[in-house]
GROMACS .gro file of C-alpha atoms in nm:
model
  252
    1UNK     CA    1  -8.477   4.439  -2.881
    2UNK     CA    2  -8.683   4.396  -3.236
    3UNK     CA    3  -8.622   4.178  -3.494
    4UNK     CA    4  -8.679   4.160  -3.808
    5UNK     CA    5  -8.757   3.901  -4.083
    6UNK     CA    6  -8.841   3.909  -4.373
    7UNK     CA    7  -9.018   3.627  -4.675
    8UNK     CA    8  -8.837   3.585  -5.013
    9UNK     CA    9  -9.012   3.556  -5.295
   10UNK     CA   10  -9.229   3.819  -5.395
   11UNK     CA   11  -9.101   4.046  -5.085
   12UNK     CA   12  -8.726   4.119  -5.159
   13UNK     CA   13  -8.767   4.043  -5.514
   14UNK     CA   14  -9.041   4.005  -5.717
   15UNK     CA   15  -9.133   3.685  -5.817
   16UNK     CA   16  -9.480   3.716  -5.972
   17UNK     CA   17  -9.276   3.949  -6.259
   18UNK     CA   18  -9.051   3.678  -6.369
   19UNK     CA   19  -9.379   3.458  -6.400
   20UNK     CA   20  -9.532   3.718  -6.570
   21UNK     CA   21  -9.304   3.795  -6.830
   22UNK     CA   22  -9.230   3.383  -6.855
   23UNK     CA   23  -9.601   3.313  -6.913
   24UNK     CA   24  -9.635   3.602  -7.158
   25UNK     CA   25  -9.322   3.491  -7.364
   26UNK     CA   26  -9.518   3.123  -7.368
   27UNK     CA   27  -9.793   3.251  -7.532
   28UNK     CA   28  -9.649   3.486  -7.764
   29UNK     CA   29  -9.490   3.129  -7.936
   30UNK     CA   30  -9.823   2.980  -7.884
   31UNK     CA   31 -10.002   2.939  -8.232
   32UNK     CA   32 -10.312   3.176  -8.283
   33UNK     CA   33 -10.235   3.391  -7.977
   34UNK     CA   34 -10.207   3.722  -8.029
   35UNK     CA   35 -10.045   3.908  -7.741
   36UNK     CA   36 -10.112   4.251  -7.808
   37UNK     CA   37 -10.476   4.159  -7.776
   38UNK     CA   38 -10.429   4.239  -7.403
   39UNK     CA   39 -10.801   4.159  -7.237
   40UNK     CA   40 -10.703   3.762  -7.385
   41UNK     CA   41 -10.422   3.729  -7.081
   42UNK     CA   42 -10.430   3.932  -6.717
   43UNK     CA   43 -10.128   3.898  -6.503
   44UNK     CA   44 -10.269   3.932  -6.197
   45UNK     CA   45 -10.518   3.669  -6.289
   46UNK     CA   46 -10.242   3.432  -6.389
   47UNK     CA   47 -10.030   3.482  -6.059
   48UNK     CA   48 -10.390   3.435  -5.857
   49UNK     CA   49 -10.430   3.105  -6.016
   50UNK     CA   50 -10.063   2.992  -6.024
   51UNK     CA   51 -10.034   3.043  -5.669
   52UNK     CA   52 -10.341   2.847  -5.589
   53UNK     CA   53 -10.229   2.587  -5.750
   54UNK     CA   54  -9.897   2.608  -5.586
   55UNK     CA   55 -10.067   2.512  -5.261
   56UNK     CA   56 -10.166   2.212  -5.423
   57UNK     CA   57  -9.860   2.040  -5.509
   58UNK     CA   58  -9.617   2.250  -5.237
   59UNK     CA   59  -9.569   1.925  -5.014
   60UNK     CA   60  -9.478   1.723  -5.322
   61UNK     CA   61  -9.222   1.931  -5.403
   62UNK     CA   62  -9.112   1.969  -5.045
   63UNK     CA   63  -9.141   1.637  -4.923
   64UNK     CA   64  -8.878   1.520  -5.306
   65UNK     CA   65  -9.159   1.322  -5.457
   66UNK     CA   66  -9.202   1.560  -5.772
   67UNK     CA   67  -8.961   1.825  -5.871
   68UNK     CA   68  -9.001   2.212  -5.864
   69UNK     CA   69  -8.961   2.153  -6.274
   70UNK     CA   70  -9.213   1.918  -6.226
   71UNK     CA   71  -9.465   2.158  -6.045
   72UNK     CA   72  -9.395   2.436  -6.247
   73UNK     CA   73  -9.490   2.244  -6.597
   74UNK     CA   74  -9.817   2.117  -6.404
   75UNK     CA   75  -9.898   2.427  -6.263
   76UNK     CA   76  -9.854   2.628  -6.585
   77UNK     CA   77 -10.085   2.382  -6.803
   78UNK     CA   78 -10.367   2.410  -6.484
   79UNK     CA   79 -10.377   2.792  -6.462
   80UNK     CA   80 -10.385   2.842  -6.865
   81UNK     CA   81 -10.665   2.580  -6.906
   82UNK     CA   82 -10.843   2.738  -6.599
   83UNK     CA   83 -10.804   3.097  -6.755
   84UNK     CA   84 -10.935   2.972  -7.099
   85UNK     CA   85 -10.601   3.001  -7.297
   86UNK     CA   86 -10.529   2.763  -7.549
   87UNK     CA   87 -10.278   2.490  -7.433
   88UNK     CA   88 -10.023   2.289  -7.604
   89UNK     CA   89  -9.803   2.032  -7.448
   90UNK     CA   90  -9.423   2.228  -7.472
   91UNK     CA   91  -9.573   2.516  -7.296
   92UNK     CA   92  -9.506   2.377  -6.936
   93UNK     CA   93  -9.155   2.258  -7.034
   94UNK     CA   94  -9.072   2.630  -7.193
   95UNK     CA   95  -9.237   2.827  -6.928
   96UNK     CA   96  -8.997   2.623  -6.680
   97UNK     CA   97  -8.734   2.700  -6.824
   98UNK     CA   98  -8.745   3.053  -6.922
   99UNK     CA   99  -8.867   3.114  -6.569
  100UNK     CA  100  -8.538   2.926  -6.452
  101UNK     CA  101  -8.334   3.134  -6.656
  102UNK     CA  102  -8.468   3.465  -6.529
  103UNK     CA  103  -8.491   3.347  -6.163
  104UNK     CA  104  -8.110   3.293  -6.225
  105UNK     CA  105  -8.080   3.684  -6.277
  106UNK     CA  106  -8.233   3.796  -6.015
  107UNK     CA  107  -8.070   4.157  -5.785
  108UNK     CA  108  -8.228   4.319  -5.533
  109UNK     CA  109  -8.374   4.659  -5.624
  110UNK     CA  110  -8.160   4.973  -5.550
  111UNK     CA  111  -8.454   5.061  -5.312
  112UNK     CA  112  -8.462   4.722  -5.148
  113UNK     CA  113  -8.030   4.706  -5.127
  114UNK     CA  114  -8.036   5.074  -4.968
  115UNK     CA  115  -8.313   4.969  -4.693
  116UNK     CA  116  -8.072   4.645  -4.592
  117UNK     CA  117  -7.767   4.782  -4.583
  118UNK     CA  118  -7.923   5.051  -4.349
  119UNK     CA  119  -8.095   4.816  -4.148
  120UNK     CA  120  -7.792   4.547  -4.147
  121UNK     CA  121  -7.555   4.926  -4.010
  122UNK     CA  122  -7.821   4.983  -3.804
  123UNK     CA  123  -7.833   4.622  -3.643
  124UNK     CA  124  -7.436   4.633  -3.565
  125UNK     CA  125  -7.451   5.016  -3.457
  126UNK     CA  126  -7.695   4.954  -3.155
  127UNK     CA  127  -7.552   4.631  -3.016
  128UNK     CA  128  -7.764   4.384  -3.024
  129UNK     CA  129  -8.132   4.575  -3.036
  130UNK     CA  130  -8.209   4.532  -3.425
  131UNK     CA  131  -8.195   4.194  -3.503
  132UNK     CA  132  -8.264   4.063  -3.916
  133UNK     CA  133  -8.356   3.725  -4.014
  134UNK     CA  134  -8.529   3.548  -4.336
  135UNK     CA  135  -8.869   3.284  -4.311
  136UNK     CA  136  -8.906   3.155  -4.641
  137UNK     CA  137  -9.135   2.910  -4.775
  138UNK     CA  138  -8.925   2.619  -5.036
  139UNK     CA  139  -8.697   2.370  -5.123
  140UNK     CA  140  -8.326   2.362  -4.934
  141UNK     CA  141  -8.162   2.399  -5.275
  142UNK     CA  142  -8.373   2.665  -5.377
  143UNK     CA  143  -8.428   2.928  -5.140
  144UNK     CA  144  -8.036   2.931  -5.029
  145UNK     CA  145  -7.944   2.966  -5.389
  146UNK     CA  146  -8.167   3.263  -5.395
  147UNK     CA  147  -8.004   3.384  -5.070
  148UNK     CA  148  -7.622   3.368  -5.252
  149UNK     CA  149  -7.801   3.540  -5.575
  150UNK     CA  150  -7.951   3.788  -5.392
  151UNK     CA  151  -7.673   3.909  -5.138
  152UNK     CA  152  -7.849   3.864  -4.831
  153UNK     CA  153  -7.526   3.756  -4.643
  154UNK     CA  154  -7.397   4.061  -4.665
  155UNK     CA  155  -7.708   4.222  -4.426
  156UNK     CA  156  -7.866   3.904  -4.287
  157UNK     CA  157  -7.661   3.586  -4.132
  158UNK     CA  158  -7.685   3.313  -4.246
  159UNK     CA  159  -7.761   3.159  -3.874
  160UNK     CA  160  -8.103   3.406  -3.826
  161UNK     CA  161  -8.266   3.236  -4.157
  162UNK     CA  162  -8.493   2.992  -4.171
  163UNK     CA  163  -8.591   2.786  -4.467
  164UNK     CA  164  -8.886   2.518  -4.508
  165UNK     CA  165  -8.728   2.297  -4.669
  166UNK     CA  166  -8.444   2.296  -4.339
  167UNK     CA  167  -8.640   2.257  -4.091
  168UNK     CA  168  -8.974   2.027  -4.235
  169UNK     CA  169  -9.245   2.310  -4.141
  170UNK     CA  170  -9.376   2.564  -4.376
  171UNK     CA  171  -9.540   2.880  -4.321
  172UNK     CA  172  -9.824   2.914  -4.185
  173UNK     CA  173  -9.766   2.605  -3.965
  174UNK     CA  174  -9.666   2.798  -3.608
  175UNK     CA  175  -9.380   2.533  -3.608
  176UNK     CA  176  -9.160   2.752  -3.839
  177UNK     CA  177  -9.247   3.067  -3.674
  178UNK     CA  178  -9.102   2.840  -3.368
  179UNK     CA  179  -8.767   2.773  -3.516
  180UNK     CA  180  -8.714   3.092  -3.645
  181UNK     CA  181  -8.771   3.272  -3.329
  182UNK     CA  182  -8.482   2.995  -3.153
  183UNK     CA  183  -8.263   3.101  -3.473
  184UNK     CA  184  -8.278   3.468  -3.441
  185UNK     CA  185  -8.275   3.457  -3.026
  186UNK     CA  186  -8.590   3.672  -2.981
  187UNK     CA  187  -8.947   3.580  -2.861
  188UNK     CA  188  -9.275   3.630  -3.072
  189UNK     CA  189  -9.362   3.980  -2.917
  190UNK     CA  190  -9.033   4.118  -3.058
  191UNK     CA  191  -9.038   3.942  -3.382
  192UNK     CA  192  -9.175   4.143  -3.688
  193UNK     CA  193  -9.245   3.949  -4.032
  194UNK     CA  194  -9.251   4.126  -4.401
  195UNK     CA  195  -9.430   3.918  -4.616
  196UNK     CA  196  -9.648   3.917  -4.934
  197UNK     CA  197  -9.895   3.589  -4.908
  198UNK     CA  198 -10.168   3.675  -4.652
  199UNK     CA  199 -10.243   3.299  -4.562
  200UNK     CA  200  -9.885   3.161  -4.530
  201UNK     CA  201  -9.678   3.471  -4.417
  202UNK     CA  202  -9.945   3.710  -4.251
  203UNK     CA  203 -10.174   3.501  -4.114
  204UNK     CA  204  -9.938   3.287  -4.017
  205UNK     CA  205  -9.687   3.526  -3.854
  206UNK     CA  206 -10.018   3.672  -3.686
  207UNK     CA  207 -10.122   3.348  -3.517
  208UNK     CA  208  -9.780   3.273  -3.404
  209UNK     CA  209  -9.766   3.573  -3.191
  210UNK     CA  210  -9.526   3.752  -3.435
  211UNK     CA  211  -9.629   4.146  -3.559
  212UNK     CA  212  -9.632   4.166  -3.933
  213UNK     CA  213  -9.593   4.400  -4.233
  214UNK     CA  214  -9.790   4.326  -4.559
  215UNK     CA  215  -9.603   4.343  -4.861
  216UNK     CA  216  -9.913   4.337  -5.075
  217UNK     CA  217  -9.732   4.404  -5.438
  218UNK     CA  218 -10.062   4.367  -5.608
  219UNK     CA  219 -10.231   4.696  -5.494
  220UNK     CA  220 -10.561   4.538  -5.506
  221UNK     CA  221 -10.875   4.548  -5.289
  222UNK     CA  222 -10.746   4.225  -5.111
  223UNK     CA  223 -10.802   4.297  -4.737
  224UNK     CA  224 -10.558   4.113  -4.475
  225UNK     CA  225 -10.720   4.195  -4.116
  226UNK     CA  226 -10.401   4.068  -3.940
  227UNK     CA  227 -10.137   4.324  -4.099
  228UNK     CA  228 -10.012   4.562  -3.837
  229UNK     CA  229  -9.874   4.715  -4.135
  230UNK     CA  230  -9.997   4.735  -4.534
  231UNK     CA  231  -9.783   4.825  -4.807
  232UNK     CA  232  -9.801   4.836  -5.177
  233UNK     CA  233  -9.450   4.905  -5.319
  234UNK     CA  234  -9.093   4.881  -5.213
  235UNK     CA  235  -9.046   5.273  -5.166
  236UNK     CA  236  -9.306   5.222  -4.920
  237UNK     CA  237  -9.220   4.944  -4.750
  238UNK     CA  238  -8.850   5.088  -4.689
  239UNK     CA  239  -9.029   5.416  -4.530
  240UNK     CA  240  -9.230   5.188  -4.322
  241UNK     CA  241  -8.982   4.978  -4.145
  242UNK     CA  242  -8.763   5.263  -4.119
  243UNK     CA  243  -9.034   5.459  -3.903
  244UNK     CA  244  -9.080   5.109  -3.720
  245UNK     CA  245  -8.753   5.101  -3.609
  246UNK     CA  246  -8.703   5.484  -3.526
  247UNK     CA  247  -8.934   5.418  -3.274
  248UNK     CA  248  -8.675   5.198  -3.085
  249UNK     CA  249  -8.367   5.406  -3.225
  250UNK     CA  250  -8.392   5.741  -3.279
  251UNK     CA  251  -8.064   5.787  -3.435
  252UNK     CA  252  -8.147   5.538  -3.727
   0.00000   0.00000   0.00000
């Protein structure tokens, strides 16, 4: 029996595009930026430093003692003065919000819909020996929202997923890794994780005992030594997993 689970942000969706386009709206209303001057802003450089400074403040937001608004207007000011863009003090505030307003839009992709609703006919066709679950990294509030918005219930239920913010462990902490594996009824050596962040998913997943599938969106020279398997877009992500679980049902 395999199972299957698989990280939110950035791996079913993507994430780091709504930031994108959120910081890149900021500055085009930012006085004396000029946006078609595009060497001035990098998006990959933005999400590298908006991440990092996500670790920073993660168990704030976790643990209630700042809000995810609250983290998002810090974290916006930090990475534009550490990228050298010039900062004013509503850019936090509007970056927030436009950010919450596309986050509230977000579909799977027709790629990403097809691959679960072949997986999710695959799990109920074979009795029991494809199993799909969800590890995800966030606030309660947050990452079942995104769960609803998303349609996950309709391939994934809701008693295989695991959420931070649930249980009191984040990824990379083995602790999750723990609960998730009593949620979806399967040991580590059957487990599979699809995940984007090499530290918390990957490595994490890795350490736990758990096999794991990179979903490395950035197609950059970023090596992860603990990825049984690398990808670098969602067409090749679905042709992984589907050759991954071929090999325990041929008739997938």
């Amino acid at each position: 029996m395999t199972g299957i689970c698989f990280d939110i942000d950035d791996t079913l969706y993507s994430r780091g595009a709504l930031l994108i386009q959120a910081a890149e709206e900021t500055l085009r209303r930012t006085d004396g930026f000029i946006m078609s001057e595009r060497t001035s802003f990098s998006g990959e450089v933005f999400l590298k430093i908006f991440y990092e400074k996500s670790d920073e403040n993660f168990a704030l937001v976790e643990s209630g003692a700042i809000t995810a608004r609250e983290s998002n207007i810090w974290r916006l000011q930090q990475t534009f003065l550490t990228m050298g863009l010039p900062t004013e003090s509503w850019q936090g505030a509007y970056f927030t919000d436009r950010y919450t307003q596309l986050q509230n839009q977000i579909a799977l992709s027709p790629i990403m819909r097809k691959l679960l609703e072949d997986l999710a006919r695959c799990a109920g066709k074979t009795a029991g020996q494809l199993r799909l679950g969800i590890v995800t990294n966030g606030a309660s509030g947050h990452q079942w929202k995104k769960y609803r918005q998303l349609g996950l219930e309709h391939y994934i239920p809701q008693a295989h997923v695991t959420v931070s913010g649930d249980v009191g462990i984040s990824k990379p902490d083995p602790g999750i890794f723990r609960a998730a594996e009593d949620a979806i009824g399967l040991p580590p050596q059957n487990l599979w994780l699809v995940g984007d962040s090499p530290k918390h998913d990957i490595e994490g997943a890795h350490a736990a005992g758990w096999h794991t599938a990179w979903m490395n969106r950035n197609a950059g020279s970023l090596q992860c030594a603990d990825a049984d398997i690398t990808v670098h877009s969602e067409a090749e992500l679905a042709a992984a997993l589907r050759r991954l679980v071929q090999t325990a049902e041929p008739s997938f």
